[in-house]
Amino acid sequence: MIRLMVGLGNPGPEYEATRHNAGFWWVDAVARQLKVSLHAERAYHGLVARVNTPAGPVWLLEPQTYMNVSGKSVAALARFFKIAPEEILVAHDELDLPPGEMKLKQGGGHAGHNGLRDIHAQLGSTDYWRLRLGIGHPGVKTEVANYVLGKPMREHREAIDACIVRSLTAVDALLAGDMSKATLRLHTSKPPRPKPPRPVALADAGAPAAADASRAPDVAGSAPSPTQCDPP
């Protein structure tokens, strides 16, 4: 069964509606369905909720460490409660899927996503599950950083929200550990594809400077900043 459901994103109101926070949107929706509230837990560097099920407790987590250090939060909770990597599901934004589509998979590489990169490093394993929430691609690699930190156009946000609503039908199967049934429910519904994004310079004018981008260059060795680690 899945014992820990994680949504990736950046904390703070300036990032709340940005594409990079699709994982947070998903965990918020799951929390509403399960009728629990997320609360800050310093020990786990994130917002946490506990769900009691017949098979035992399940945890919801939104790391508040900024994307590049997501693994610090995930590993802290997983180690304390002895949750194995294969019992963890991480929901995150996915450039390689259009808005409105999602895919469930276990294992694999991080594909340049810095949140997944740090979870790999902190857990020492790639065996956790991922729910990939499509946000589309700007079409130009150099624009990815601004794109993921920008707000999606209305049609794209509606498609992502509808995708998240559809995903809730799989929550019971995820909690029961029936990953085949969960995959079937998540993959069988194909939404109409929304319109392609406008050029980033027009669509994301005024977007915040790169706090973190899932495909941004590594910053190893650079001086810490509020976008790469816990705020002071």
C-alpha positions as MATLAB code, in Angstrom:
seq = 'MIRLMVGLGNPGPEYEATRHNAGFWWVDAVARQLKVSLHAERAYHGLVARVNTPAGPVWLLEPQTYMNVSGKSVAALARFFKIAPEEILVAHDELDLPPGEMKLKQGGGHAGHNGLRDIHAQLGSTDYWRLRLGIGHPGVKTEVANYVLGKPMREHREAIDACIVRSLTAVDALLAGDMSKATLRLHTSKPPRPKPPRPVALADAGAPAAADASRAPDVAGSAPSPTQCDPP';
ca = [
       0.000    0.000    0.000;
       0.968    3.642   -0.308;
       1.745    5.016    3.158;
       3.117    8.426    2.175;
       1.660   10.724   -0.503;
       3.889   13.669   -1.362;
       3.128   16.703   -3.504;
       6.042   18.790   -4.797;
       6.071   22.565   -5.075;
       7.529   25.796   -3.734;
       6.106   27.432   -0.580;
       4.808   30.979   -0.443;
       1.950   32.914   -2.063;
       4.114   34.040   -4.997;
       4.415   30.414   -6.182;
       0.997   29.103   -5.156;
      -0.581   29.297   -8.632;
       2.521   28.416  -10.680;
       2.899   25.274  -12.785;
       5.696   23.941  -10.570;
       3.176   23.607   -7.724;
       0.944   21.043   -9.435;
       2.003   18.466   -6.829;
       0.752   20.731   -4.031;
      -2.567   21.141   -5.864;
      -2.923   17.360   -5.979;
      -2.209   16.779   -2.282;
      -4.612   19.595   -1.376;
      -7.341   17.822   -3.377;
      -6.580   14.459   -1.747;
      -6.692   16.071    1.706;
     -10.134   17.520    0.943;
     -11.400   14.142   -0.241;
     -10.063   12.385    2.858;
     -11.362   15.199    5.106;
      -8.046   16.021    6.758;
      -6.097   19.265    7.146;
      -2.395   19.824    6.589;
      -0.421   21.389    9.437;
       3.167   22.576    9.694;
       5.551   20.037   11.241;
       9.054   21.368   11.839;
      10.499   17.885   12.326;
       9.532   16.969    8.756;
      10.141   20.393    7.161;
       6.691   20.478    5.631;
       2.912   20.541    5.869;
       1.664   17.173    7.072;
      -1.647   15.368    7.590;
      -2.308   11.897    8.993;
      -5.082    9.690    7.638;
      -6.147    6.667    9.684;
      -7.083    3.653    7.557;
      -7.914    0.027    8.480;
      -4.448   -0.945    7.249;
      -2.691    1.729    9.317;
      -1.839    5.432    9.100;
      -1.178    7.171    5.788;
       0.651   10.492    5.590;
       0.161   13.439    3.251;
       3.143   15.768    2.853;
       3.929   19.057    1.127;
       7.650   19.852    1.633;
       8.266   23.486    2.546;
      11.982   23.340    1.748;
      11.685   24.695   -1.816;
      11.821   22.309   -4.740;
      15.570   21.661   -4.867;
      15.591   20.291   -1.302;
      12.352   18.288   -1.384;
      14.159   15.106   -0.379;
      15.093   16.555    3.008;
      11.424   16.619    3.975;
      10.431   13.327    2.357;
      13.333   11.387    3.864;
      12.806   12.833    7.355;
       9.217   11.605    7.536;
       9.847    8.310    5.753;
      12.741    7.373    8.009;
      10.953    8.251   11.233;
       7.899    6.143   10.377;
       9.925    3.419    8.612;
       8.200    3.912    5.260;
       9.916    2.080    2.408;
      10.494    3.824   -0.945;
       7.978    1.552   -2.699;
       5.337    2.766   -0.201;
       5.826    6.413   -1.261;
       3.946    8.232   -4.030;
       5.282   11.586   -5.270;
       3.003   13.838   -7.361;
       4.855   16.372   -9.488;
       4.598   18.602  -12.551;
       5.598   16.923  -15.815;
       6.810   18.863  -18.862;
       6.570   15.867  -21.180;
       2.788   15.488  -20.798;
       0.210   18.038  -22.002;
      -2.047   19.730  -19.446;
      -4.891   17.390  -18.544;
      -2.929   14.141  -18.839;
      -1.257   12.142  -16.076;
       0.774    8.968  -15.757;
       1.577    6.680  -12.840;
       4.923    4.905  -12.776;
       7.380    3.358  -10.356;
      11.088    3.979  -10.459;
      13.118    5.469  -13.265;
      15.302    8.552  -13.543;
      14.552   12.107  -12.477;
      14.629   13.474  -16.066;
      16.194   16.690  -14.803;
      13.453   17.433  -12.256;
      15.324   18.879   -9.285;
      12.685   17.828   -6.757;
      12.943   14.195   -7.849;
      16.727   14.503   -8.051;
      16.938   15.405   -4.359;
      14.450   12.711   -3.335;
      16.617   10.160   -5.182;
      19.655   11.354   -3.255;
      18.015   11.543    0.174;
      16.184    8.202   -0.032;
      19.081    6.441   -1.737;
      16.516    4.740   -3.969;
      14.478    5.326   -7.119;
      11.826    2.731   -6.237;
       9.135    5.176   -5.136;
       6.014    5.786   -7.231;
       5.452    8.993   -9.223;
       2.209   10.586  -10.356;
       3.253   12.760  -13.300;
       0.837   15.657  -13.788;
       1.132   17.156  -17.257;
       1.784   20.897  -17.520;
       2.996   20.982  -21.129;
       6.293   22.300  -22.466;
       7.128   25.840  -23.603;
       8.732   24.424  -26.740;
      12.132   25.963  -26.057;
      14.483   24.408  -23.505;
      15.938   27.750  -22.435;
      12.459   28.962  -21.423;
      11.683   26.043  -19.085;
      12.750   27.847  -15.886;
      10.413   30.786  -16.492;
       7.678   28.475  -17.748;
       7.423   26.227  -14.679;
       7.510   29.289  -12.403;
       4.776   31.016  -14.373;
       1.027   30.670  -14.035;
      -0.732   28.509  -16.631;
      -3.253   30.117  -18.940;
      -6.877   29.596  -17.962;
      -7.465   26.677  -20.362;
      -4.398   24.851  -19.077;
      -5.248   25.388  -15.402;
      -8.759   24.091  -16.025;
      -7.338   21.008  -17.757;
      -4.912   20.348  -14.883;
      -7.657   20.803  -12.283;
      -9.943   18.414  -14.185;
      -7.086   15.901  -14.330;
      -6.632   16.142  -10.560;
     -10.359   15.598   -9.991;
     -10.249   12.458  -12.176;
      -7.229   11.183  -10.259;
      -9.200   11.138   -7.014;
     -11.080    8.056   -8.227;
      -7.793    6.154   -7.844;
      -7.046    7.202   -4.254;
      -8.783    4.191   -2.672;
      -6.841    1.817   -4.930;
      -3.570    3.579   -4.049;
      -4.283    3.297   -0.339;
      -5.105   -0.387   -0.771;
      -1.918   -1.010   -2.712;
      -3.820   -2.089   -5.826;
      -1.530   -0.293   -8.242;
      -2.926   -2.100  -11.300;
      -6.416   -0.762  -10.585;
      -5.021    2.688   -9.790;
      -3.080    2.727  -13.065;
      -6.165    1.684  -15.021;
      -8.228    4.488  -13.508;
      -5.531    7.087  -14.047;
      -4.651    6.125  -17.617;
      -7.957    5.206  -19.257;
      -9.516    8.678  -19.309;
      -8.067   10.759  -22.142;
      -9.106   14.422  -21.991;
      -9.198   16.673  -25.049;
      -5.856   18.398  -25.496;
      -5.918   22.091  -24.622;
      -4.518   24.752  -26.893;
      -0.690   24.987  -27.011;
       0.854   27.640  -24.772;
       1.597   31.110  -26.009;
       5.276   32.137  -26.179;
       6.684   32.375  -22.650;
       7.628   36.029  -23.032;
       3.931   36.865  -23.480;
       2.279   34.203  -21.337;
       4.521   34.529  -18.323;
       5.379   38.202  -18.300;
       6.003   39.229  -14.751;
       6.673   35.660  -13.553;
       9.063   35.489  -10.583;
      12.743   34.989  -11.251;
      13.960   31.435  -11.009;
      13.416   30.224   -7.479;
      13.918   26.713   -8.723;
      13.107   25.025  -11.964;
      12.649   21.339  -12.454;
      15.030   21.432  -15.424;
      17.221   24.358  -14.348;
      21.002   23.830  -14.280;
      22.441   22.341  -11.107;
      23.453   24.818   -8.441;
      25.775   22.531   -6.508;
      28.528   24.497   -4.891;
      26.788   27.848   -5.164;
      25.958   29.948   -2.138;
      22.675   28.953   -0.449;
      19.647   31.045   -1.258;
      16.013   30.991   -0.064;
      15.129   29.191   -3.283;
      17.474   26.276   -2.608;
      17.142   25.614    1.087;
      15.093   26.375    4.135;
      14.523   30.058    4.825;
      16.578   31.396    7.698;
];
